[in-house]
Coordinates of C-alpha atoms in Angstrom, one line a residue:
M1 CA 0.0 0.0 0.0
W2 CA 2.8 2.4 0.8
R3 CA 4.4 2.0 -2.7
M4 CA 1.0 2.6 -4.3
L5 CA 0.9 6.0 -2.5
A6 CA 4.2 7.2 -4.1
G7 CA 3.8 11.0 -4.7
F8 CA 1.0 11.3 -2.2
R9 CA 2.5 10.0 1.0
A10 CA 2.6 13.2 3.0
R11 CA -1.1 13.8 2.3
A12 CA -1.9 10.2 3.2
V13 CA 0.0 10.4 6.5
G14 CA -1.9 13.6 7.3
S15 CA -5.2 11.8 6.7
W16 CA -4.1 8.9 9.0
M17 CA -3.2 11.5 11.7
L18 CA -6.8 12.8 11.5
V19 CA -8.0 9.2 11.8
L20 CA -6.0 8.8 15.0
L21 CA -7.3 12.1 16.3
G22 CA -10.9 11.0 15.8
A23 CA -10.1 7.6 17.4
I24 CA -9.1 9.4 20.6
G25 CA -12.6 10.7 20.9
G26 CA -13.9 7.1 20.5
V27 CA -11.5 5.8 23.1
L28 CA -12.5 8.4 25.6
A29 CA -16.3 8.1 25.0
P30 CA -17.1 5.3 27.5
L31 CA -15.1 7.0 30.2
L32 CA -16.8 10.3 29.5
I33 CA -20.2 8.7 29.5
G34 CA -19.6 7.1 32.9
S35 CA -18.3 10.4 34.3
A36 CA -21.3 12.3 32.8
L37 CA -23.8 10.0 34.5
E38 CA -22.0 10.3 37.9
D39 CA -22.0 14.1 37.5
L40 CA -25.7 14.2 36.6
A41 CA -26.6 12.0 39.5
D42 CA -24.8 14.5 41.8
G43 CA -26.5 17.5 40.1
R44 CA -23.5 18.6 38.1
T45 CA -23.5 19.3 34.3
T46 CA -19.7 19.4 33.8
G47 CA -19.4 15.8 32.6
I48 CA -22.2 16.0 30.0
I49 CA -20.7 19.3 28.6
V50 CA -17.3 17.7 28.2
F51 CA -18.9 14.6 26.6
A52 CA -20.8 16.7 24.1
T53 CA -17.8 18.9 23.3
V54 CA -15.6 15.9 22.6
G55 CA -18.4 14.3 20.5
V56 CA -18.8 17.4 18.3
A57 CA -15.0 17.8 17.9
T58 CA -14.7 14.1 16.8
M59 CA -17.5 14.5 14.2
L60 CA -15.8 17.6 12.7
V61 CA -12.4 15.9 12.5
A62 CA -14.1 12.9 10.7
A63 CA -15.9 15.2 8.3
L64 CA -12.7 17.1 7.4
R65 CA -10.8 13.8 6.8
R66 CA -13.5 12.6 4.4
I67 CA -13.4 15.8 2.4
L68 CA -9.6 15.6 2.1
D69 CA -9.6 11.8 1.4
A70 CA -12.1 12.0 -1.5
R71 CA -9.6 14.3 -3.4
L72 CA -6.5 12.4 -2.4
H73 CA -7.7 9.0 -3.5
A74 CA -9.2 10.3 -6.8
A75 CA -5.7 11.5 -7.6
V76 CA -4.1 8.2 -6.5
Y77 CA -6.5 6.2 -8.7
A78 CA -5.9 8.3 -11.8
R79 CA -2.1 7.8 -11.5
L80 CA -2.4 4.1 -10.9
V81 CA -4.8 3.6 -13.9
T82 CA -2.3 5.3 -16.1
Q83 CA 0.5 2.9 -14.9
A84 CA -1.7 -0.1 -15.5
Y85 CA -2.4 0.9 -19.1
D86 CA 1.3 1.4 -19.7
Q87 CA 1.9 -2.3 -18.9
E88 CA 2.5 -4.6 -21.9
T89 CA -0.5 -6.8 -21.4
D90 CA -3.5 -7.7 -23.5
L91 CA -6.8 -5.7 -23.3
S92 CA -8.5 -8.4 -21.1
T93 CA -5.8 -8.3 -18.5
R94 CA -5.5 -4.5 -18.5
T95 CA -9.3 -4.1 -18.1
A96 CA -9.4 -6.6 -15.2
R97 CA -6.5 -4.9 -13.5
V98 CA -8.1 -1.4 -13.7
N99 CA -11.1 -2.9 -11.9
M100 CA -8.7 -4.4 -9.3
L101 CA -7.1 -0.9 -8.9
R102 CA -10.5 0.5 -8.0
E103 CA -10.7 -2.2 -5.3
A104 CA -7.2 -1.3 -4.0
V105 CA -7.9 2.4 -3.9
D106 CA -11.2 1.8 -2.1
F107 CA -9.3 -0.2 0.5
L108 CA -7.0 2.8 1.0
E109 CA -9.8 5.3 1.2
Y110 CA -12.3 3.4 3.3
T111 CA -11.0 0.2 4.9
L112 CA -7.5 1.4 5.9
P113 CA -8.8 4.3 8.0
E114 CA -11.2 1.9 9.7
V115 CA -8.3 -0.4 10.5
I116 CA -6.2 2.5 11.9
G117 CA -9.2 3.7 14.0
A118 CA -9.9 0.2 15.2
A119 CA -6.3 -0.4 16.2
A120 CA -6.4 2.8 18.3
L121 CA -9.7 1.7 19.9
F122 CA -8.2 -1.8 20.5
L123 CA -5.1 -0.5 22.3
G124 CA -6.9 2.3 24.1
S125 CA -9.7 0.0 25.3
L126 CA -7.1 -2.5 26.6
V127 CA -5.4 0.2 28.6
F128 CA -8.7 1.3 30.3
L129 CA -9.8 -2.3 30.8
A130 CA -6.5 -2.9 32.7
T131 CA -7.3 -0.1 35.0
L132 CA -11.0 -1.1 35.5
S133 CA -10.8 -4.9 35.8
L134 CA -7.7 -7.1 35.5
P135 CA -9.8 -10.3 35.0
V136 CA -11.6 -8.7 32.1
F137 CA -8.3 -7.4 30.7
A138 CA -6.8 -10.9 30.8
A139 CA -9.9 -12.4 29.1
A140 CA -9.7 -9.7 26.4
L141 CA -6.1 -10.6 25.7
G142 CA -6.9 -14.3 25.5
M143 CA -9.7 -13.7 23.1
S144 CA -7.5 -11.6 20.9
V145 CA -4.9 -14.4 20.7
L146 CA -7.5 -16.9 19.7
I147 CA -8.8 -14.7 16.9
V148 CA -5.4 -14.0 15.5
L149 CA -4.6 -17.8 15.5
E150 CA -7.8 -18.5 13.7
Y151 CA -7.1 -16.1 10.9
A152 CA -3.4 -17.2 10.7
I153 CA -4.5 -20.8 10.2
T154 CA -6.8 -19.9 7.3
S155 CA -4.5 -17.3 5.5
R156 CA -3.0 -19.8 3.0
L157 CA -6.4 -21.0 1.9
M158 CA -7.6 -17.3 1.5
M159 CA -4.6 -16.5 -0.7
R160 CA -5.3 -19.5 -2.9
L161 CA -8.9 -18.6 -3.3
N162 CA -8.1 -15.0 -4.1
R163 CA -5.5 -16.0 -6.7
G164 CA -8.0 -18.3 -8.4
Y165 CA -10.6 -15.6 -8.6
N166 CA -8.2 -13.0 -9.9
D167 CA -6.8 -15.4 -12.5
E168 CA -10.3 -16.0 -13.8
A169 CA -11.2 -12.2 -13.7
E170 CA -8.3 -11.4 -16.0
R171 CA -9.8 -13.6 -18.7
Q172 CA -13.2 -11.9 -18.7
V173 CA -12.8 -9.6 -21.7
S174 CA -11.2 -12.2 -23.9
V175 CA -13.9 -14.7 -23.0
L176 CA -16.8 -12.3 -23.7
A177 CA -15.2 -11.2 -27.0
R178 CA -15.5 -14.7 -28.3
E179 CA -19.3 -14.3 -28.1
D180 CA -19.6 -17.9 -27.1
R181 CA -22.6 -18.3 -24.7
T182 CA -21.4 -21.6 -23.3
A183 CA -17.9 -20.2 -22.6
S184 CA -19.3 -17.0 -21.1
R185 CA -21.6 -19.0 -18.8
R186 CA -18.8 -21.2 -17.7
H187 CA -16.6 -18.1 -17.0
V188 CA -19.3 -16.5 -14.9
G189 CA -19.9 -19.8 -13.1
L190 CA -16.2 -20.1 -12.2
L191 CA -16.1 -16.5 -10.9
N192 CA -19.2 -17.1 -8.8
G193 CA -17.7 -20.4 -7.5
W194 CA -14.5 -18.6 -6.3
L195 CA -16.6 -15.8 -4.7
I196 CA -18.9 -18.3 -2.9
R197 CA -15.9 -20.2 -1.5
L198 CA -14.3 -16.9 -0.3
S199 CA -17.6 -15.8 1.3
D200 CA -18.1 -19.2 3.0
L201 CA -14.6 -19.1 4.5
D202 CA -15.0 -15.5 5.6
T203 CA -18.4 -16.3 7.2
V204 CA -16.9 -19.2 9.2
T205 CA -13.9 -17.2 10.5
Y206 CA -15.9 -14.1 11.3
G207 CA -18.6 -16.1 13.0
L208 CA -16.1 -17.8 15.3
A209 CA -14.6 -14.4 16.1
M210 CA -18.0 -13.0 17.0
L211 CA -18.7 -15.9 19.3
L212 CA -15.6 -15.1 21.2
T213 CA -16.5 -11.5 21.5
V214 CA -20.0 -12.3 22.8
A215 CA -18.4 -14.6 25.4
L216 CA -16.2 -11.7 26.5
Q217 CA -19.1 -9.3 26.7
V218 CA -21.1 -11.7 28.9
L219 CA -18.2 -12.2 31.2
A220 CA -17.7 -8.4 31.5
I221 CA -21.4 -7.8 32.4
I222 CA -21.2 -10.5 35.1
I223 CA -18.0 -9.1 36.6
A224 CA -19.3 -5.5 36.4
V225 CA -22.5 -6.5 38.4
R226 CA -20.6 -8.6 41.0
S227 CA -17.7 -6.2 41.6
A228 CA -17.6 -3.4 44.1
I229 CA -17.0 -0.6 41.7
D230 CA -19.5 2.3 41.4
E231 CA -22.2 2.4 38.7
G232 CA -20.3 4.9 36.5
A233 CA -17.2 2.7 36.4
A234 CA -19.2 -0.5 35.9
L235 CA -20.9 1.1 32.9
S236 CA -17.6 2.3 31.5
L237 CA -16.2 -1.2 31.9
V238 CA -19.0 -2.8 29.9
L239 CA -18.8 -0.1 27.2
Y240 CA -15.1 -0.6 26.9
V241 CA -15.6 -4.3 26.4
F242 CA -18.1 -3.7 23.6
E243 CA -15.8 -1.2 22.0
F244 CA -12.8 -3.6 22.4
S245 CA -14.9 -6.4 21.0
A246 CA -15.9 -4.4 17.9
A247 CA -12.3 -3.5 17.2
A248 CA -11.0 -7.0 17.9
A249 CA -13.5 -8.4 15.4
L250 CA -12.9 -5.8 12.7
L251 CA -9.1 -6.0 12.7
P252 CA -8.8 -9.7 11.7
A253 CA -11.9 -9.4 9.5
T254 CA -10.0 -7.1 7.2
W255 CA -7.1 -9.6 6.8
P256 CA -8.8 -11.4 3.8
E257 CA -8.9 -8.0 2.1
V258 CA -5.2 -7.5 2.8
L259 CA -4.4 -10.9 1.3
R260 CA -6.5 -10.2 -1.8
L261 CA -4.7 -6.9 -2.2
R262 CA -1.3 -8.6 -1.9
D263 CA -2.2 -10.7 -5.0
I264 CA -3.5 -7.6 -6.8
R265 CA -0.3 -5.8 -6.0
R266 CA 1.8 -8.7 -7.4
R267 CA -0.1 -8.5 -10.7
L268 CA 0.0 -4.7 -11.0
A269 CA 3.7 -4.5 -10.0
V270 CA 3.3 -0.8 -9.0
D271 CA 6.7 0.8 -8.7
D272 CA 7.8 3.9 -6.7

């Protein structure tokens, strides 16, 4: 991804800094909610004012990043498409690779910021969980290790399925140009077959990860109810677990996209 951003890296880093800035607001949200509830219960409005201020600031940062990102990635896509057409390949391959480029740029524009934000939420939530409940913190670490192992085990199969799909996609224009209905139907059937196998694998791995996060959430609720912490801290603990669970499920779930883009990157051979 870094090599694909050649010529635009400073702007990309600036965008990622805005993502991290916005993620700080997300990390602080559960703590601020608990504090606001405690203040309101005591007749104070300081907590709710701080929470609202941070929320508005986070929204403005996110809006600014989206405005800048739309222009940045349009320029990146235009340059990469020009490079793809300069390659000495047949029309069918070039057309397929231009479509792959759109997928790669969409990953940079939409998925990568989500991953950066989720990573910040993941680490920030872990820090606050360690301060609120060591048993929940330990369980969160254990759940994370299991999810990482699950995706590591299936990575090779994911790569093989993506390679098969991309190989068939590069044949699309040449197959359709033959105007052979049988060949076209077979081509579409092969594409659908690869997509279905990828979807089934993703469903199984993501489903198992979600089961682990639900188990962690149930454990956190039980500990929050049975512990001696006050209500605001108990609420913050549960909210941090839900925030952590969302981040822990999102990060590995993007791994199949990363593997697919690795195959696309190999085909495009984008240089600095």
